[in-house]
PDB file of C-alpha atoms in Angstrom:
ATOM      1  CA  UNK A   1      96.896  89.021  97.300  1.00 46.00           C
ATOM      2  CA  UNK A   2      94.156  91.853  96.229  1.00 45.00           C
ATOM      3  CA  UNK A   3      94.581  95.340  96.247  1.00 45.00           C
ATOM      4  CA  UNK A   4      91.528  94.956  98.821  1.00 48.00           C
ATOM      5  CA  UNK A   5      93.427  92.579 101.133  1.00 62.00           C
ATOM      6  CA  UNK A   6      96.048  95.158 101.751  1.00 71.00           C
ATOM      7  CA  UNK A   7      95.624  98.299 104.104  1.00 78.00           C
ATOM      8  CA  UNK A   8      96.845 100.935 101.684  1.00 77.00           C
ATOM      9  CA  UNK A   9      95.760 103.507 104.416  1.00 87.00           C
ATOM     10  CA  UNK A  10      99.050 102.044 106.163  1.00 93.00           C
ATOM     11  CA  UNK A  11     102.142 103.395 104.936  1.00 95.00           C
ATOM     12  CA  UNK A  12     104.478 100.191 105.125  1.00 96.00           C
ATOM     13  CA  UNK A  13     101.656  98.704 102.434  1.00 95.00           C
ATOM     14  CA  UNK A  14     101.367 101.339 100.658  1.00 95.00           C
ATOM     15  CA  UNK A  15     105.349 101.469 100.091  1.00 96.00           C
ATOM     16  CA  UNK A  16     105.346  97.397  99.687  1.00 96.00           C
ATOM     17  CA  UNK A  17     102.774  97.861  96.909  1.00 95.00           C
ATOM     18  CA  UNK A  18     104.153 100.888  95.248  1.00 96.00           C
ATOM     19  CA  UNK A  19     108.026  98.832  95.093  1.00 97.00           C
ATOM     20  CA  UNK A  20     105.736  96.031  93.827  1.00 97.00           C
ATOM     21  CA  UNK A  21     104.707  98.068  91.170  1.00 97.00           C
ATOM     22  CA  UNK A  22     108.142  99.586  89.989  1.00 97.00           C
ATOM     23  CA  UNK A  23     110.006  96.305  90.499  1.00 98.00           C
ATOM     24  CA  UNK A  24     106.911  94.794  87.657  1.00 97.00           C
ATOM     25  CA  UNK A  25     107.202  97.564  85.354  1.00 97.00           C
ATOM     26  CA  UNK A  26     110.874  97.513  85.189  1.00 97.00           C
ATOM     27  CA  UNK A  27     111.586  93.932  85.605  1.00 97.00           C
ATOM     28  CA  UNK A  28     108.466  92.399  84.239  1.00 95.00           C
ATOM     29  CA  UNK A  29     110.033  89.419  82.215  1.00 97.00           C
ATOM     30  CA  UNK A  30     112.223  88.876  85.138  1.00 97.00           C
ATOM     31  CA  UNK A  31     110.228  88.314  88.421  1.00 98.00           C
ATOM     32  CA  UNK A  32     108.361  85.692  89.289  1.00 97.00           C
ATOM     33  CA  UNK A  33     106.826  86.667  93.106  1.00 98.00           C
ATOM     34  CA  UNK A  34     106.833  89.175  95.569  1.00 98.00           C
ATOM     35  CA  UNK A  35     106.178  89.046  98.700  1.00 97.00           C
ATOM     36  CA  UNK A  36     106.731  90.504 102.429  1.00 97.00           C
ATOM     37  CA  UNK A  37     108.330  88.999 105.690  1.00 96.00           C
ATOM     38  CA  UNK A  38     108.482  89.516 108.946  1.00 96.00           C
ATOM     39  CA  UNK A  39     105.960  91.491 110.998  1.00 96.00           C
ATOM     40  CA  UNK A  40     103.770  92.502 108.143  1.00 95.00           C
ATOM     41  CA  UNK A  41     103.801  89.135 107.085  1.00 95.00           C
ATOM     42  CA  UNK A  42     102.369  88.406 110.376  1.00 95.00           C
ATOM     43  CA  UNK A  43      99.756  90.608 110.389  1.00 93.00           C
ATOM     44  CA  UNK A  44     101.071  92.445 113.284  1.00 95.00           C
ATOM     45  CA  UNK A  45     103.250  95.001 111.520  1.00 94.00           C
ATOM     46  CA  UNK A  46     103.632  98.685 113.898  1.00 94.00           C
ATOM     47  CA  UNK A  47     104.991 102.130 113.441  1.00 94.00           C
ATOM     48  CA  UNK A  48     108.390 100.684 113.929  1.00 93.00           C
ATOM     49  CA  UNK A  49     108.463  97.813 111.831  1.00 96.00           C
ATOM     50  CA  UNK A  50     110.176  97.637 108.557  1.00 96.00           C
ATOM     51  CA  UNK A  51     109.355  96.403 105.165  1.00 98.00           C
ATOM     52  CA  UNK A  52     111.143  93.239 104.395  1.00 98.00           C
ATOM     53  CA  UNK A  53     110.701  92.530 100.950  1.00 98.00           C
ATOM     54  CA  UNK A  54     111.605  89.715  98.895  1.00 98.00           C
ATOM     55  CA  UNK A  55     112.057  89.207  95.031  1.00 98.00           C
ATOM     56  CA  UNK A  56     111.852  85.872  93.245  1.00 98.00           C
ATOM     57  CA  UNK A  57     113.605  86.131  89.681  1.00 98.00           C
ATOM     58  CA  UNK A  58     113.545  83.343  86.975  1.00 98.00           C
ATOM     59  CA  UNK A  59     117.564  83.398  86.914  1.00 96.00           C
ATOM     60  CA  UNK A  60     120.286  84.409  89.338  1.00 95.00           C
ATOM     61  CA  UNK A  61     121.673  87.929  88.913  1.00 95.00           C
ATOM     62  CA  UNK A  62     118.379  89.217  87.300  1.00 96.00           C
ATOM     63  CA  UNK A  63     116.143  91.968  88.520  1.00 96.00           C
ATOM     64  CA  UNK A  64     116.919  94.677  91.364  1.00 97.00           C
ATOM     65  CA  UNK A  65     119.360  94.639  93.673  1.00 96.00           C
ATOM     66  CA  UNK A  66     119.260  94.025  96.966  1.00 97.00           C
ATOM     67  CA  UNK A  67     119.170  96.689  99.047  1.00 97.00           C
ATOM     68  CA  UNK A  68     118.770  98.302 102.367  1.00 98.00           C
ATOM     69  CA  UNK A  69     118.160 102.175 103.387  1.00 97.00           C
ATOM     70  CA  UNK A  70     114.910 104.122 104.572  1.00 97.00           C
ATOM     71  CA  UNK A  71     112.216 105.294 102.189  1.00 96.00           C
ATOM     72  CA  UNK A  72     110.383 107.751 103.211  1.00 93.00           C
ATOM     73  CA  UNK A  73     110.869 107.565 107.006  1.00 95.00           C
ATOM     74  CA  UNK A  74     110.376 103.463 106.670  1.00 97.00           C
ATOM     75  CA  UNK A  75     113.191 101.414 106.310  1.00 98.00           C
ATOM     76  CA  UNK A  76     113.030  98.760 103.665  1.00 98.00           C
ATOM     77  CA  UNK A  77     115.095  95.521 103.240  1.00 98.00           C
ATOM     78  CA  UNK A  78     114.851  94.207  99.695  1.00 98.00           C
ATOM     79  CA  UNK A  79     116.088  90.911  98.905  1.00 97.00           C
ATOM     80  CA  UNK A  80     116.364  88.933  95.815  1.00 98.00           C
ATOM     81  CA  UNK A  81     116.587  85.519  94.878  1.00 97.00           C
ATOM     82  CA  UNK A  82     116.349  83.585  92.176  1.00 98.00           C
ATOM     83  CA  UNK A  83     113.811  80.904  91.972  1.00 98.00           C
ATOM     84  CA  UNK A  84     116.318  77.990  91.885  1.00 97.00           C
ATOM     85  CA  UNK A  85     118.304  79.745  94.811  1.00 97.00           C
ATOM     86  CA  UNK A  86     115.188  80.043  97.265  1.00 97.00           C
ATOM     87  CA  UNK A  87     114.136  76.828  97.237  1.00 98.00           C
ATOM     88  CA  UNK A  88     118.172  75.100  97.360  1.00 97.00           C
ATOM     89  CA  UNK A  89     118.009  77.665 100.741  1.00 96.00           C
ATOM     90  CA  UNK A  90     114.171  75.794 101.767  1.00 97.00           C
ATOM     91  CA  UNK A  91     116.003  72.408 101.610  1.00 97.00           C
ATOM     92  CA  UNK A  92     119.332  73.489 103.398  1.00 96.00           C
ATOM     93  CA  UNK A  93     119.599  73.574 107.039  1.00 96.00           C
ATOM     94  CA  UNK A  94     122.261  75.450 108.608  1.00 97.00           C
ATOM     95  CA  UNK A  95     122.994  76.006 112.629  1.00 97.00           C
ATOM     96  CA  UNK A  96     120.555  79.827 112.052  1.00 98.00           C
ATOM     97  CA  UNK A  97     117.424  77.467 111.142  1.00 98.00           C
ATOM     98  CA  UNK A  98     115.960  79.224 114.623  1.00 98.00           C
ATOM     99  CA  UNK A  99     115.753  82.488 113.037  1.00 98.00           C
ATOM    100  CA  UNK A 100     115.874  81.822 108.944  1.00 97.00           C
ATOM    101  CA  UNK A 101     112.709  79.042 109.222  1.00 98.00           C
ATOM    102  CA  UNK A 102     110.179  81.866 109.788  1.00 97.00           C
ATOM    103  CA  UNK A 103     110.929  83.192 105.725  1.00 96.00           C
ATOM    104  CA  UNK A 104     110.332  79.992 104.613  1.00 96.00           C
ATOM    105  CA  UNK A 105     107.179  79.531 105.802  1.00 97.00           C
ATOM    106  CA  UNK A 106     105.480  83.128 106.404  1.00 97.00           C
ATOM    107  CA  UNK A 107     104.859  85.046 103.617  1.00 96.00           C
ATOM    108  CA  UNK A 108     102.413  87.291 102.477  1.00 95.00           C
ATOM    109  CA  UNK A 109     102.911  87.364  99.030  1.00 95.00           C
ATOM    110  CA  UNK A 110     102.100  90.258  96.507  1.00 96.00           C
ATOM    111  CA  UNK A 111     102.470  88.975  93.223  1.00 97.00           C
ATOM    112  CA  UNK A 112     102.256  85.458  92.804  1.00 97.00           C
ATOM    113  CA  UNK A 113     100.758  84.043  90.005  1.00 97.00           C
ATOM    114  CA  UNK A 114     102.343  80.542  90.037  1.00 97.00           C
ATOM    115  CA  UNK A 115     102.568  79.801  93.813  1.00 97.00           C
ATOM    116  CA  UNK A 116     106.229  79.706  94.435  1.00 98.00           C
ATOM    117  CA  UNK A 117     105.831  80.718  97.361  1.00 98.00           C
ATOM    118  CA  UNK A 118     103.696  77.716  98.316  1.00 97.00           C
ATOM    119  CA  UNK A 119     106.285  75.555  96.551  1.00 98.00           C
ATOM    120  CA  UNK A 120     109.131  76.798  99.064  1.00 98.00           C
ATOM    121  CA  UNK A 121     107.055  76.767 102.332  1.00 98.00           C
ATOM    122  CA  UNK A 122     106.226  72.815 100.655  1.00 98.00           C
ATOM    123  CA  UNK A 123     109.810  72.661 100.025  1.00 98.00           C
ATOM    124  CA  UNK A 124     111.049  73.478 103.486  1.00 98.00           C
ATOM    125  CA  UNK A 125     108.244  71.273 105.571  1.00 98.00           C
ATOM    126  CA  UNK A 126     109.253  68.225 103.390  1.00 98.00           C
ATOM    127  CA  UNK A 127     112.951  68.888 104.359  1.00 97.00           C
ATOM    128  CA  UNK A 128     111.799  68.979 108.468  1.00 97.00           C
ATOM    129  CA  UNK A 129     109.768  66.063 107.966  1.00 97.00           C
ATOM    130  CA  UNK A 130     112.688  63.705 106.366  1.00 97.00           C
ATOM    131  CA  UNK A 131     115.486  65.440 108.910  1.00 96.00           C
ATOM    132  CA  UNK A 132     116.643  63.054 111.781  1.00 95.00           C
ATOM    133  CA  UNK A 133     116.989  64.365 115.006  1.00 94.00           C
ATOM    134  CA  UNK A 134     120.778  63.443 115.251  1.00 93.00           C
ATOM    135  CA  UNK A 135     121.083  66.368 112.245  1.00 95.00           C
ATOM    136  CA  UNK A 136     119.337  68.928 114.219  1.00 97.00           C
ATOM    137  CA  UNK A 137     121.604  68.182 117.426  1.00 96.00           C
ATOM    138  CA  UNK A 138     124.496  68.687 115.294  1.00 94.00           C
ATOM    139  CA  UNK A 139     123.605  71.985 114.356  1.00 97.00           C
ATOM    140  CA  UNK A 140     122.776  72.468 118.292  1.00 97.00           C
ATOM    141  CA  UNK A 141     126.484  71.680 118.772  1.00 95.00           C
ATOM    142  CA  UNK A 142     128.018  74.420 116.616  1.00 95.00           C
ATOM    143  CA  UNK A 143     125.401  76.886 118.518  1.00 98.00           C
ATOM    144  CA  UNK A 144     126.377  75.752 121.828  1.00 98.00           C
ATOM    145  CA  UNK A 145     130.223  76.308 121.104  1.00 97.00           C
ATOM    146  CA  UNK A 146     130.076  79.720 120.034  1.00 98.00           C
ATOM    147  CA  UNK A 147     127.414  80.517 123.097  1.00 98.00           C
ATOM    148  CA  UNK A 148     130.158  78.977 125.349  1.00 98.00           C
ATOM    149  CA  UNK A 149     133.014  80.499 124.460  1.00 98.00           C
ATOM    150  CA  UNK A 150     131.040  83.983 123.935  1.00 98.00           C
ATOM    151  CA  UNK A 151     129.749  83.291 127.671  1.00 98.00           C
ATOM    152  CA  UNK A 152     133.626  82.383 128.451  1.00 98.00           C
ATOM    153  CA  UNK A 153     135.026  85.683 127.319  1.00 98.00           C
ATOM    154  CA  UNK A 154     132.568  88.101 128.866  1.00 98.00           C
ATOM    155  CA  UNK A 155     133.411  86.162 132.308  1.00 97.00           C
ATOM    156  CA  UNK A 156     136.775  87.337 131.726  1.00 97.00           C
ATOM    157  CA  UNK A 157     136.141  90.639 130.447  1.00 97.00           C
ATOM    158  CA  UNK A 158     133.216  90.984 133.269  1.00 96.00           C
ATOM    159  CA  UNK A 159     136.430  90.378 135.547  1.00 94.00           C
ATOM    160  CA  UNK A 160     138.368  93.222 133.974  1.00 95.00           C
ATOM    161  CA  UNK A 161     136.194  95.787 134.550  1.00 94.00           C
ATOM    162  CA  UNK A 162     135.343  95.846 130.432  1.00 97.00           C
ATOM    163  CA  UNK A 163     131.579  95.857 131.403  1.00 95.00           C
ATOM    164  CA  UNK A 164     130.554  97.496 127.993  1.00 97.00           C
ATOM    165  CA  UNK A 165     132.195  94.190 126.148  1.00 97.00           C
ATOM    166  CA  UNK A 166     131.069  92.110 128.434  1.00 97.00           C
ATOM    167  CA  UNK A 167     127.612  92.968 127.673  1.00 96.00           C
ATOM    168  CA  UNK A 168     128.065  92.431 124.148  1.00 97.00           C
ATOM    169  CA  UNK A 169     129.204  88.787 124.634  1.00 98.00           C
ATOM    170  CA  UNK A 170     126.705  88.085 126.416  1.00 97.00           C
ATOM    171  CA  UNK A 171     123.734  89.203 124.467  1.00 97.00           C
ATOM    172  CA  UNK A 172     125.781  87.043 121.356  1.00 98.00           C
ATOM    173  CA  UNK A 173     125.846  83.936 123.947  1.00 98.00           C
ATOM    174  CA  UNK A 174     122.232  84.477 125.044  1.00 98.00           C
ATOM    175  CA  UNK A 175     121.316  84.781 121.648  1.00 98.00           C
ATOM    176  CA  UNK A 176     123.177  80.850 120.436  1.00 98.00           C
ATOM    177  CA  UNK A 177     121.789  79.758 123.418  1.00 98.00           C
ATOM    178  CA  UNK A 178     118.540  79.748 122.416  1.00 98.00           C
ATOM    179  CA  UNK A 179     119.258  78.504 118.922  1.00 98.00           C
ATOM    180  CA  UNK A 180     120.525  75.887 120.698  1.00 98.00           C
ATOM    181  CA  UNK A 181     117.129  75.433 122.683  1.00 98.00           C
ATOM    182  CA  UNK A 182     115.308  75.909 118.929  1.00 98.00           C
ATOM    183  CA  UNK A 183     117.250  73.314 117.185  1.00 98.00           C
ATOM    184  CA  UNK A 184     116.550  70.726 120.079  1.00 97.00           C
ATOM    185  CA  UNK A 185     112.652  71.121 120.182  1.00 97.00           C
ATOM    186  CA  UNK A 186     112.923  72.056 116.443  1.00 97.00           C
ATOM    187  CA  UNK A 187     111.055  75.417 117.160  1.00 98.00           C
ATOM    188  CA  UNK A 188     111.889  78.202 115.252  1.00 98.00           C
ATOM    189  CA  UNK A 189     111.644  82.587 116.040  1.00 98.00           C
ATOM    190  CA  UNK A 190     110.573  85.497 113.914  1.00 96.00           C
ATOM    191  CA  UNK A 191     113.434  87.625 115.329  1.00 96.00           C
ATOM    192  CA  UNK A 192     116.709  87.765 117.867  1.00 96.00           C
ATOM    193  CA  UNK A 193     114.607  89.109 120.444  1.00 96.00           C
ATOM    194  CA  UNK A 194     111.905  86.947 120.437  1.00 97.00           C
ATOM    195  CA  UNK A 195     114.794  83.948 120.184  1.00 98.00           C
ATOM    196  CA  UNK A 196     115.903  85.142 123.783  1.00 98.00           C
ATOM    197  CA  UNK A 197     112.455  86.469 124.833  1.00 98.00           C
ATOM    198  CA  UNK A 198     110.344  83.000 124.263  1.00 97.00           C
ATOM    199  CA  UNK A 199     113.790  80.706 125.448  1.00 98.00           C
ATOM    200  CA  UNK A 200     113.394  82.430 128.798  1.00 98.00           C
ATOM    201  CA  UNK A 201     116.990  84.052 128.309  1.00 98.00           C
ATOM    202  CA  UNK A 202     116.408  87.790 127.767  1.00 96.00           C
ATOM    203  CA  UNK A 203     116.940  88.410 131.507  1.00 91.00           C
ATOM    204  CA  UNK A 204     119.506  85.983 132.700  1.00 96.00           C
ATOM    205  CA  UNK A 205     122.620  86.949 133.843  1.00 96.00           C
ATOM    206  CA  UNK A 206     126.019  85.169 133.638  1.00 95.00           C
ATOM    207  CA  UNK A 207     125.332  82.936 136.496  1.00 97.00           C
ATOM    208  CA  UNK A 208     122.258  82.095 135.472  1.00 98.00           C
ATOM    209  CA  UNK A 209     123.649  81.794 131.325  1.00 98.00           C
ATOM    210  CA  UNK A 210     126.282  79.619 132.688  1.00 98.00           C
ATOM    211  CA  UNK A 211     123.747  77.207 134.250  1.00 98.00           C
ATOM    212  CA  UNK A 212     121.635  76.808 130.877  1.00 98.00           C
ATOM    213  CA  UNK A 213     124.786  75.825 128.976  1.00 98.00           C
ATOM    214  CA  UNK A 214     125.714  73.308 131.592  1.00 98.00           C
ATOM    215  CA  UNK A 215     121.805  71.674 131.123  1.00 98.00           C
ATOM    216  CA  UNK A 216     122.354  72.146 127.427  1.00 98.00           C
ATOM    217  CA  UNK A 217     125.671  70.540 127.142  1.00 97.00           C
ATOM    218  CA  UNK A 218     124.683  67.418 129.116  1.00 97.00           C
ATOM    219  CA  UNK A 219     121.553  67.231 126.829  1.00 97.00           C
ATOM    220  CA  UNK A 220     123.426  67.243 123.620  1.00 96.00           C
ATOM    221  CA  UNK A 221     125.606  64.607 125.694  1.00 95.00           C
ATOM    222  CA  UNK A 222     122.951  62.622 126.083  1.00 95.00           C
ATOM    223  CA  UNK A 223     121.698  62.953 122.526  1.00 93.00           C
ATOM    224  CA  UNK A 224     124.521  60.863 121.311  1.00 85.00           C
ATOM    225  CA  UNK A 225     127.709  62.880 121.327  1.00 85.00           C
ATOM    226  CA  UNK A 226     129.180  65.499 124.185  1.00 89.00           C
ATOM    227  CA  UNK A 227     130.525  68.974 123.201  1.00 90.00           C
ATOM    228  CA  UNK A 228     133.899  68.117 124.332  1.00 89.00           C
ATOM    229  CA  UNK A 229     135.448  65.045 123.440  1.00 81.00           C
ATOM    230  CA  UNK A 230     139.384  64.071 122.279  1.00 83.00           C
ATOM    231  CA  UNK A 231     140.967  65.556 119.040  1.00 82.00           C
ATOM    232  CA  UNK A 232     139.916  62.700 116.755  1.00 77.00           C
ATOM    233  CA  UNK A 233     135.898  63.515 117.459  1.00 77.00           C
ATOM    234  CA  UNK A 234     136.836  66.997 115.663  1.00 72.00           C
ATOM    235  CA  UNK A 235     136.687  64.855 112.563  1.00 77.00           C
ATOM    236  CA  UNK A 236     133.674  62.914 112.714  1.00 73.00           C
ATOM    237  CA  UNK A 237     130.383  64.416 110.723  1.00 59.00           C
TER     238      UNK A 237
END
């Protein structure tokens, strides 16, 4: 990316580009691409939004260290990687593929001379396109179990009278619930909120939750194994 590509009138790319700068004059030998997540990323970056920043080093343990605190009013979340770690991460998929995917394959890069960041956004789509759907209803499963007994335990709690805890279980089943809905139609979310806010599931209540995990289980049922089954399924891959 040019220096004229960027808005250096607004003050998350003006901090991105002046960490750019640092991280290459201390670590020069060391990094291999920078680049930004997220929102900016996207293009649709606001007052609120942070700066998610990722460094790609030659070897693990080399360059800055991660890192997360505000910077002049904006908070920033640095990350680093080494090369050989970021793309063993673009061909591993794991039951948070709903809300990891979007790294993978948006980024706006800063430095970038060698296109690594086109080699792990190559990396990743390769990975989707060999992946049979039995794998991605596996990782479905594990969501669905921890949105089920989340959605379990604020019943209870609900029934206490512990409405504060209650609400926090269910914002954590709401949340796996629509992993669960991402793994299935293999769609994938920039954030949390817009996991729950594009699933439908922002607004449901318990009721309502409880109904979606009934549909879900008897979908992952019908994909070839159900969610509850006798003690020897707990051993089969």
């Amino acid at each position: 990316m040019s220096l004229d590509e960027i808005d250096l009138a607004n003050p998350r790319w003006y901090l991105a580009t002046r960490l750019r700068d640092v991280i290459l004059r201390r670590w020069s030998a060391e990094v291999q691409a920078i680049g930004v997540h997220g929102s900016m990323a996207h293009g649709d970056d606001t007052e609120s939004s942070d700066v998610n920043l990722v460094v790609v080093t030659y070897r693990q343990g080399a360059g800055p260290r991660a890192a997360l605190r505000r910077v002049d009013g904006i908070l920033v979340d640095l990350r680093v990687a080494s090369g050989e770690e970021g793309l063993r991460r673009a061909r591993d998929l794991t039951p948070r593929w709903p809300l990891e995917a979007d790294r993978c394959l948006t980024t706006r890069d800063l430095f970038d001379p060698r296109g690594w960041f086109g080699t792990q956004r190559d990396a990743h789509l390769a990975k989707l396109a060999e992946t049979r759907p039995g794998e991605f209803s596996g990782l479905a499963r594990r969501n669905w179990c921890v949105a089920s007994a989340a959605h379990a335990r604020a019943v209870r709690l609900a029934e206490w009278y512990d409405t504060d805890a209650a609400l926090v279980l269910i914002a954590e089943a709401r949340l796996h619930a629509a992993m669960v809905a991402g793994l299935l139609s293999r769609t994938y979310f920039r954030n949390r909120a817009d996991a729950v806010k594009r699933t439908g599931l922002a607004g449901v209540d318990m009721t309502e939750l409880g109904a979606v995990l009934k549909a879900q289980a008897e979908e992952l049922t019908a994909r070839g194994r159900p969610v509850d089954g006798p003690l020897g399924a707990l051993f089969e891959s």
